[in-house]
PDB file of C-alpha atoms in Angstrom:
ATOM      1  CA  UNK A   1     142.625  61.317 174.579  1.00  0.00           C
ATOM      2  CA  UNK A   2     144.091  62.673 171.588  1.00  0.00           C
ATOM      3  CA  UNK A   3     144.035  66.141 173.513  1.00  0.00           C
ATOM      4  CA  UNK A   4     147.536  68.035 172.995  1.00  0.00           C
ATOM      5  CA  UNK A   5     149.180  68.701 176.289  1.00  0.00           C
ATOM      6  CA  UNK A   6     150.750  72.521 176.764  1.00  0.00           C
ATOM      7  CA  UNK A   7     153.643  73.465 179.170  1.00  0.00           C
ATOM      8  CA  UNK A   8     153.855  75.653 180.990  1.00  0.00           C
ATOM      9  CA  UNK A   9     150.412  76.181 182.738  1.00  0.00           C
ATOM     10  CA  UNK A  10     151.025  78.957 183.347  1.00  0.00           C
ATOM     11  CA  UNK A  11     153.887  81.939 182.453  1.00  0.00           C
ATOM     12  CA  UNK A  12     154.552  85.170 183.751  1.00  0.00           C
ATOM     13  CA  UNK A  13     157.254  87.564 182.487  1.00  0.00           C
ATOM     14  CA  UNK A  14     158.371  91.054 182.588  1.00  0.00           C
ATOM     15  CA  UNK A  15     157.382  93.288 179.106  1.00  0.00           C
ATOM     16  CA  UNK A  16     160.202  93.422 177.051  1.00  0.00           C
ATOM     17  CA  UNK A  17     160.994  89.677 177.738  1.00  0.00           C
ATOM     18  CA  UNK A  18     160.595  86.460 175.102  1.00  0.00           C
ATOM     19  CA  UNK A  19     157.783  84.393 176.355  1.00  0.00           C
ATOM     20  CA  UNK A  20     157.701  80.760 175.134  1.00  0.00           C
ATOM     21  CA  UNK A  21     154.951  78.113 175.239  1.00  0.00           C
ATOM     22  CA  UNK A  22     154.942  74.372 174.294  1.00  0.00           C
ATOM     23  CA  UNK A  23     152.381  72.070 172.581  1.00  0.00           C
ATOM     24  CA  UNK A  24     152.464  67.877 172.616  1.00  0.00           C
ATOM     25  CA  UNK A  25     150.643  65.741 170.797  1.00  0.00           C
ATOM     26  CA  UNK A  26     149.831  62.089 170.267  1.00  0.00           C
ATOM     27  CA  UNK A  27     149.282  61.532 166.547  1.00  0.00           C
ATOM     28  CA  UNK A  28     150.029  62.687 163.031  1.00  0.00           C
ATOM     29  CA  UNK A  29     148.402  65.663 162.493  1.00  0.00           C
ATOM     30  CA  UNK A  30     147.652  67.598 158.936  1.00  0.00           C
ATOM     31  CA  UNK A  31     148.747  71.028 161.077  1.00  0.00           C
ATOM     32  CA  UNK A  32     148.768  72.510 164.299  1.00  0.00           C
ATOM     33  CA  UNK A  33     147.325  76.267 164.870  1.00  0.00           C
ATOM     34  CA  UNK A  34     147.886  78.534 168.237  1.00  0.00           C
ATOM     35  CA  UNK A  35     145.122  80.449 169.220  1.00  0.00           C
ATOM     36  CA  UNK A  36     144.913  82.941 171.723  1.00  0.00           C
ATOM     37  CA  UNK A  37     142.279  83.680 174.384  1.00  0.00           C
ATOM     38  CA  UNK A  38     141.928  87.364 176.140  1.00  0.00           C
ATOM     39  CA  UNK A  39     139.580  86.610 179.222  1.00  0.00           C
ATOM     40  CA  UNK A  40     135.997  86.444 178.792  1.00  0.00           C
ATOM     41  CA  UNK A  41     136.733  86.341 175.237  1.00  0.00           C
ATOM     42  CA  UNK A  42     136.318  83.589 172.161  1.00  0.00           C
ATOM     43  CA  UNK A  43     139.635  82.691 171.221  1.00  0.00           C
ATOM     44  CA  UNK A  44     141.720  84.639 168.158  1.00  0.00           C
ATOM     45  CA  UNK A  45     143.217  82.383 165.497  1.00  0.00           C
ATOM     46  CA  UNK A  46     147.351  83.463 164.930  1.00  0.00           C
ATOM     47  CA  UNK A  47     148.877  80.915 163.595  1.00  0.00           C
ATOM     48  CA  UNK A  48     149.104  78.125 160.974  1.00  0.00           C
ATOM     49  CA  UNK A  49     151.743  75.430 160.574  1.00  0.00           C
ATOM     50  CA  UNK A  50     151.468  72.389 158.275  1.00  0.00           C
ATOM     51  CA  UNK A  51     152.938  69.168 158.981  1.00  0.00           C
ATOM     52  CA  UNK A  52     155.396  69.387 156.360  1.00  0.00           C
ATOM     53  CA  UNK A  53     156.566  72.762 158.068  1.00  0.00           C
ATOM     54  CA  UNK A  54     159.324  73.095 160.458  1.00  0.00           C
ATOM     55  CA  UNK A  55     159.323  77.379 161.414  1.00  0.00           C
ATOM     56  CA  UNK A  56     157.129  80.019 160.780  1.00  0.00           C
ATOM     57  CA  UNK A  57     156.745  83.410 161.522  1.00  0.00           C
ATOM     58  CA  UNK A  58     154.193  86.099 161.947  1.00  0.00           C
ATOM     59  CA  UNK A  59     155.357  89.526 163.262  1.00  0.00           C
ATOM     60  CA  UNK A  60     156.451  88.701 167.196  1.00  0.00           C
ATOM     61  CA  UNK A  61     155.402  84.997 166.357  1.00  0.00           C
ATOM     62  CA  UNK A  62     157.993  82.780 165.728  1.00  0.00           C
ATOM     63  CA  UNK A  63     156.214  78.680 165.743  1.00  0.00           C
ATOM     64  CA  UNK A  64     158.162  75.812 165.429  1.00  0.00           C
ATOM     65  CA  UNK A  65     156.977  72.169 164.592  1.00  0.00           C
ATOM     66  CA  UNK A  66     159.061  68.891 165.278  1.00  0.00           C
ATOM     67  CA  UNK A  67     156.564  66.190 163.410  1.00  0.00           C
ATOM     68  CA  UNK A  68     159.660  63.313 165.119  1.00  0.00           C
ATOM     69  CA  UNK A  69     159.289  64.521 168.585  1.00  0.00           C
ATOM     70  CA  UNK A  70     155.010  65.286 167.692  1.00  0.00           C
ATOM     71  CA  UNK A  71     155.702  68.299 169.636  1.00  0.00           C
ATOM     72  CA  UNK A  72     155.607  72.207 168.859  1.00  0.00           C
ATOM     73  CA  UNK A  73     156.264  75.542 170.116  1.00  0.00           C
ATOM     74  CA  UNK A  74     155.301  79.123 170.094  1.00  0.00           C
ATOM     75  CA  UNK A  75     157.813  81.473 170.719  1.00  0.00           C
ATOM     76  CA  UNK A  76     156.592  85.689 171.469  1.00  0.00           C
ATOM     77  CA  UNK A  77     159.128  88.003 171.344  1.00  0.00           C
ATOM     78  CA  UNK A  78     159.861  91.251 172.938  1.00  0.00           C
ATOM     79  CA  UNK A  79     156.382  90.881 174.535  1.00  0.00           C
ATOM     80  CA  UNK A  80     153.782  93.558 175.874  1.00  0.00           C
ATOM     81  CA  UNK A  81     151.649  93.748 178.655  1.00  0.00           C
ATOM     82  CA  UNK A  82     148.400  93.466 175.779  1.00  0.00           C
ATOM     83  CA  UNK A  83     150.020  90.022 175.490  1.00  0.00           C
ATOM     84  CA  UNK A  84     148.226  88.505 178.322  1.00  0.00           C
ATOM     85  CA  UNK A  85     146.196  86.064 177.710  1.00  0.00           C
ATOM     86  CA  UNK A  86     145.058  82.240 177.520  1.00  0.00           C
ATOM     87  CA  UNK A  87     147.158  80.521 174.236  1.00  0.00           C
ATOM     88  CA  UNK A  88     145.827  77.079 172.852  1.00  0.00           C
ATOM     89  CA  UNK A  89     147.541  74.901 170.283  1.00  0.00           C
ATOM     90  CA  UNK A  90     145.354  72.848 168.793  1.00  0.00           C
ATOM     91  CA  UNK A  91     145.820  70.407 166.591  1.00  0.00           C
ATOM     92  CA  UNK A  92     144.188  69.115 163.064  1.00  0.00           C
ATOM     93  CA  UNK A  93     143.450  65.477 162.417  1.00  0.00           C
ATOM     94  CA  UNK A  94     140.996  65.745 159.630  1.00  0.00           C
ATOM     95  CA  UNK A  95     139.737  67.666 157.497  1.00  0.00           C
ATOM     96  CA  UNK A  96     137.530  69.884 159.935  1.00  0.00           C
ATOM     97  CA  UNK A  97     138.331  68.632 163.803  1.00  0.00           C
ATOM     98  CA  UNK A  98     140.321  70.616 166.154  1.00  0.00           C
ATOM     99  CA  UNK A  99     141.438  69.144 169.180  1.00  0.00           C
ATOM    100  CA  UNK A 100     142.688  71.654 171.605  1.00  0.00           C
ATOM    101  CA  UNK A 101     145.473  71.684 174.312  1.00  0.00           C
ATOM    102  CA  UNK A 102     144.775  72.582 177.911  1.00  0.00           C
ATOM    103  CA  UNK A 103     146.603  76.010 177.224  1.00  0.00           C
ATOM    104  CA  UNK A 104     149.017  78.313 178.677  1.00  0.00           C
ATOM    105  CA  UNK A 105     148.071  81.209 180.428  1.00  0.00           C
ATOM    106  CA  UNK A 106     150.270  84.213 180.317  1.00  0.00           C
ATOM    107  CA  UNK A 107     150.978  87.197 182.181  1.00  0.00           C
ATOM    108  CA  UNK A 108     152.959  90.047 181.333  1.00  0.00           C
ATOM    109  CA  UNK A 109     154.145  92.225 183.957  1.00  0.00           C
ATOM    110  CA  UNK A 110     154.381  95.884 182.889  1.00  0.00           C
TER     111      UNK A 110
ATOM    112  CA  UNK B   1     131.909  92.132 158.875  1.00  0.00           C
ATOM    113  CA  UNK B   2     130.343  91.543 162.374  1.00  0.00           C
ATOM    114  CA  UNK B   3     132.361  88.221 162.902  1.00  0.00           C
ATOM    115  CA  UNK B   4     130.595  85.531 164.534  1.00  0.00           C
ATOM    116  CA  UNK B   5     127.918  86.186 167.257  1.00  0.00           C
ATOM    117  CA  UNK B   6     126.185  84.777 169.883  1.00  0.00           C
ATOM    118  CA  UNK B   7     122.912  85.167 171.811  1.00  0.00           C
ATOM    119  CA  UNK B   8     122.900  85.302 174.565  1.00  0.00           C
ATOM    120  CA  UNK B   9     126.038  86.512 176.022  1.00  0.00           C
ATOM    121  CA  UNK B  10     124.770  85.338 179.343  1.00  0.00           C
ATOM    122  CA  UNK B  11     122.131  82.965 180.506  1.00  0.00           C
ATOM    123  CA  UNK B  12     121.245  81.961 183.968  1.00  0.00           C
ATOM    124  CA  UNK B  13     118.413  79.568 184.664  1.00  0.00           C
ATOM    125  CA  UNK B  14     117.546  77.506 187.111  1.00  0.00           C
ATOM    126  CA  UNK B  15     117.658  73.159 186.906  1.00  0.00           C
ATOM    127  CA  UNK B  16     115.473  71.626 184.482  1.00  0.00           C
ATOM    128  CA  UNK B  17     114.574  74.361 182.580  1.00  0.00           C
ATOM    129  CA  UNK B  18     115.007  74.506 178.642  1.00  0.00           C
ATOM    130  CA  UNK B  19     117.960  76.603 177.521  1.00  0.00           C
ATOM    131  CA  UNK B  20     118.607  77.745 173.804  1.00  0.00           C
ATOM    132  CA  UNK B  21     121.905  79.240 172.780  1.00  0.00           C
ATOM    133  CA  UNK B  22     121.694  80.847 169.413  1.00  0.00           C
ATOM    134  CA  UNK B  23     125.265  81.387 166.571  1.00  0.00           C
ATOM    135  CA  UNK B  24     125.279  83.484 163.468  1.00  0.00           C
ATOM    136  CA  UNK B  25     128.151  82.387 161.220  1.00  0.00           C
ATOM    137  CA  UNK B  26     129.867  85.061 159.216  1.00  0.00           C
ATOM    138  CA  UNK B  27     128.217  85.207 155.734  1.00  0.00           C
ATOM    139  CA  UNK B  28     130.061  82.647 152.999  1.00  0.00           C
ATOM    140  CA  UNK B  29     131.151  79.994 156.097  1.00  0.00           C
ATOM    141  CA  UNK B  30     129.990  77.078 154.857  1.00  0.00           C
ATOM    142  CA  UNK B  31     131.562  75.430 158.141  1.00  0.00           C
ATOM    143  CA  UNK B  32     129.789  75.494 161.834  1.00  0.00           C
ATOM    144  CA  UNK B  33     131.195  74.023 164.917  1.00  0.00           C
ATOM    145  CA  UNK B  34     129.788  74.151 168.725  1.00  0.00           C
ATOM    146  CA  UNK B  35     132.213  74.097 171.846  1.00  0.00           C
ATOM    147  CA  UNK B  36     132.150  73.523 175.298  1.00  0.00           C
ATOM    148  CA  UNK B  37     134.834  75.403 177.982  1.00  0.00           C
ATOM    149  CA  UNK B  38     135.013  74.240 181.116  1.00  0.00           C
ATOM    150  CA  UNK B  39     137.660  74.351 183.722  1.00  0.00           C
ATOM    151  CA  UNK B  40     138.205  70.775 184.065  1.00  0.00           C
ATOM    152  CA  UNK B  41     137.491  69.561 180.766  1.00  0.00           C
ATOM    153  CA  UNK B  42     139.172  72.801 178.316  1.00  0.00           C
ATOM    154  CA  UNK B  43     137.733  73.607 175.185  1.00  0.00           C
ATOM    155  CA  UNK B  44     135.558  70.254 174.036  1.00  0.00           C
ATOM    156  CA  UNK B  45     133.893  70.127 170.236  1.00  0.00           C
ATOM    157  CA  UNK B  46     130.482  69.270 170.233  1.00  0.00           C
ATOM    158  CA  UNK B  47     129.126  69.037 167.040  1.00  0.00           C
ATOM    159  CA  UNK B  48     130.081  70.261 163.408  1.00  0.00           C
ATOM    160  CA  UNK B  49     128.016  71.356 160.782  1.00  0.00           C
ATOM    161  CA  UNK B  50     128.858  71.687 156.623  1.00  0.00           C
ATOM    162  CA  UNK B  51     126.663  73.129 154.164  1.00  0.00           C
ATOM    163  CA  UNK B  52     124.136  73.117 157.384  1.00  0.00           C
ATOM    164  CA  UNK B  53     124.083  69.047 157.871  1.00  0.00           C
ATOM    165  CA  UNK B  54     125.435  67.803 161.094  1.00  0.00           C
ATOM    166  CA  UNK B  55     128.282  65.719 160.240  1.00  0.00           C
ATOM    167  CA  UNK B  56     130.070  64.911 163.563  1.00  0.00           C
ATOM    168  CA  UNK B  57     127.766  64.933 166.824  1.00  0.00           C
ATOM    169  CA  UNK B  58     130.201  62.725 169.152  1.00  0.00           C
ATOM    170  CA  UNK B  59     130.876  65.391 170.983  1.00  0.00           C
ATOM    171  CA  UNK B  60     127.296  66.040 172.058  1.00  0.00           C
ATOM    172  CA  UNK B  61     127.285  64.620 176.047  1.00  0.00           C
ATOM    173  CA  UNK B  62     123.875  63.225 176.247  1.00  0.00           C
ATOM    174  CA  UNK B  63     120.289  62.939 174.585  1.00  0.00           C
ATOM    175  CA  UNK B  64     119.637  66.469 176.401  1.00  0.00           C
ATOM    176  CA  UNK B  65     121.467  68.391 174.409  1.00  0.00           C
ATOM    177  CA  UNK B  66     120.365  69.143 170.324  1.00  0.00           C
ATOM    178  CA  UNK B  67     121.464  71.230 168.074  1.00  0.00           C
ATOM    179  CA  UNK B  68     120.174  72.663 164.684  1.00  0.00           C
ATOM    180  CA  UNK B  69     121.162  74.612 161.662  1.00  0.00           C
ATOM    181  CA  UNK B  70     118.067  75.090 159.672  1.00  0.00           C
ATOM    182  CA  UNK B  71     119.852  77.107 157.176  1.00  0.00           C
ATOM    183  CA  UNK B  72     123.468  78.612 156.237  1.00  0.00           C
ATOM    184  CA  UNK B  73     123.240  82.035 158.084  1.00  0.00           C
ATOM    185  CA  UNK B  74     121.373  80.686 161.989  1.00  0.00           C
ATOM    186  CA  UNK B  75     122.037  77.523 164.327  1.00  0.00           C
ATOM    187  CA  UNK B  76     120.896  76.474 167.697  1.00  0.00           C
ATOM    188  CA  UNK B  77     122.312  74.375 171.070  1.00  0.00           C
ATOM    189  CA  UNK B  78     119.356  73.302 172.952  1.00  0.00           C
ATOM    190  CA  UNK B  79     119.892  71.434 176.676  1.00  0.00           C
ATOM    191  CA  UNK B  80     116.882  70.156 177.899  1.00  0.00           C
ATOM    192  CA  UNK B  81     116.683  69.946 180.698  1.00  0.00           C
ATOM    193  CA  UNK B  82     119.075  71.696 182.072  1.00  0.00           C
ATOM    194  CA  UNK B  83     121.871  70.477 184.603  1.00  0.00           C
ATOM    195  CA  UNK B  84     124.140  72.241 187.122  1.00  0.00           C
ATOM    196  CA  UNK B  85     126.459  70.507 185.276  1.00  0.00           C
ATOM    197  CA  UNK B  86     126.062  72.180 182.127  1.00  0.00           C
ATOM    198  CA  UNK B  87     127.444  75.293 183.440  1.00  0.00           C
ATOM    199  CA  UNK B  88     129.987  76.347 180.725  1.00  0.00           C
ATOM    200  CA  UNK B  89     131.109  78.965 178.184  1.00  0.00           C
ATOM    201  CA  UNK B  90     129.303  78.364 174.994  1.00  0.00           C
ATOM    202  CA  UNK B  91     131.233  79.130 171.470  1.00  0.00           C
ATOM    203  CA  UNK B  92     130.292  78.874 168.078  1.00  0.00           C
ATOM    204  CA  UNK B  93     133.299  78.968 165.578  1.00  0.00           C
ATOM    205  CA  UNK B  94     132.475  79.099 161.413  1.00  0.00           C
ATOM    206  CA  UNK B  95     135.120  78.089 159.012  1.00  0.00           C
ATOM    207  CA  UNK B  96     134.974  79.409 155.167  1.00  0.00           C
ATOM    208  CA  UNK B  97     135.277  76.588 152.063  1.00  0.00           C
ATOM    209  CA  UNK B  98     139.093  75.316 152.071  1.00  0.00           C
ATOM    210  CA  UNK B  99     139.634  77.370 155.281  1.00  0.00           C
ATOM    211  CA  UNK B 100     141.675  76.593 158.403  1.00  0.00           C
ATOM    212  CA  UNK B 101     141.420  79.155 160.678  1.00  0.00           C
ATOM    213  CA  UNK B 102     138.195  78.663 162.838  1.00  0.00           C
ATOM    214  CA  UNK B 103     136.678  82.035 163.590  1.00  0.00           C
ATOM    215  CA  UNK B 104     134.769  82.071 167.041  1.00  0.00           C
ATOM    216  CA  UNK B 105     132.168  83.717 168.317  1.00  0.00           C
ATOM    217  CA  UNK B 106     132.300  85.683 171.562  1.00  0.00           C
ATOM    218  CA  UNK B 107     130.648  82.791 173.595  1.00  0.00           C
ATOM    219  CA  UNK B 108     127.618  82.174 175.688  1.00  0.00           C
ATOM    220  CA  UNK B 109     128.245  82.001 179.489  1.00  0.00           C
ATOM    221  CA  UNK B 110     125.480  79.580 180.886  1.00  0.00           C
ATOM    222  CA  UNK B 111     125.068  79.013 184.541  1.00  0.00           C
ATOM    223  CA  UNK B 112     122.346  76.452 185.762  1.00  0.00           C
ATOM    224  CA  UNK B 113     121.329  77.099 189.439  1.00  0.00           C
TER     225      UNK B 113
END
């Protein structure tokens, strides 16, 4: 399975606290995206980072991409309880297919 | 703009009968994909659409499930028949021309008794 493989499972912090989540894949990829999931919910697109990318940011979002190790991770700082949620990384192999992780579900405890 | 939607939001229906999720892209996606969620399996892609012509239908898990986009703005999943098995969330995610971000729709929670 080309599936990318997330760790933790699962996460749960105290607000306030950095929360971070990691991605691993099998095979080049053209980028990897993080996605988040609020339960019962389709899942929210946050981030973008292209395989000739090592960092990005987006507000709280700090993603990092190591193309060597085929691994990546997504960093949320100073996090709030609205935080909870289901994040996927999935990754791009063509031009159009998405192949999503198992994903990390967080908790933030107020 | 309405984002992507669904119909319905939930379906239950009992073995062997014919089920028929509906998707609305958002207007301009030229880009229309069909999921699967389950607990053991995560988030599986079904089938993919551009310009309303199915152009990747690996995903689809047997000859009882169909799907359709008879124009740029509607699509359909069929199962039939239905399976126990089938029990899932439902999405339906659009993508604009030279876009990356998928947008999703709000799913379709199917139970099959």
């Amino acid at each position: 399975s080309q599936q990318g493989e997330e760790d933790p499972q699962a996460l749960s912090i105290q607000e306030g606290e950095n929360a971070t989540m990691n991605c691993s894949y099998k095979t080049s990829i053209n980028n990897l995206q993080w996605y988040r999931q609020n339960s019962g919910r389709g899942l929210v697109h946050l981030i973008l980072i292209r395989s000739n990318e090592r960092e990005k940011h987006s507000g709280r979002l700090r993603v990092t991409l190591d193309t060597s190790k085929k691994s990546s991770s997504l960093l949320i700082t100073a996090s709030r309880a609205a935080d909870t949620a289901s994040y996927f990384c999935a990754t791009d192999y063509s031009s159009y297919k998405l192949i999503f992780g198992s994903g990390t579900r967080l908790l933030v405890r107020p | 703009d309405a984002g992507v939607i669904q119909s319905p939001r939930h379906e239950v229906t009992e073995m062997g009968q014919e089920v028929t999720l509906r998707c609305k892209p958002i207007s301009g996606h030229n880009s229309l994909f069909w999921y699967r969620q389950t607990m053991m399996r995560g988030l599986e892609l079904l089938i993919y659409f551009n310009n309303n012509v199915p152009i990747d239908d690996s995903g689809m898990p047997e000859d009882r499930f169909s799907a359709k986009m008879p124009n740029a703005s509607f699509s359909t999943l069929k199962i039939q028949p239905s399976e126990p098995r089938d029990s899932a969330v439902y999405f339906c995610a659009s993508i604009g021309q030279g876009g990356d971000e998928q947008f999703f729709g709000p799913g379709t929670r199917l139970t099959v008794l």
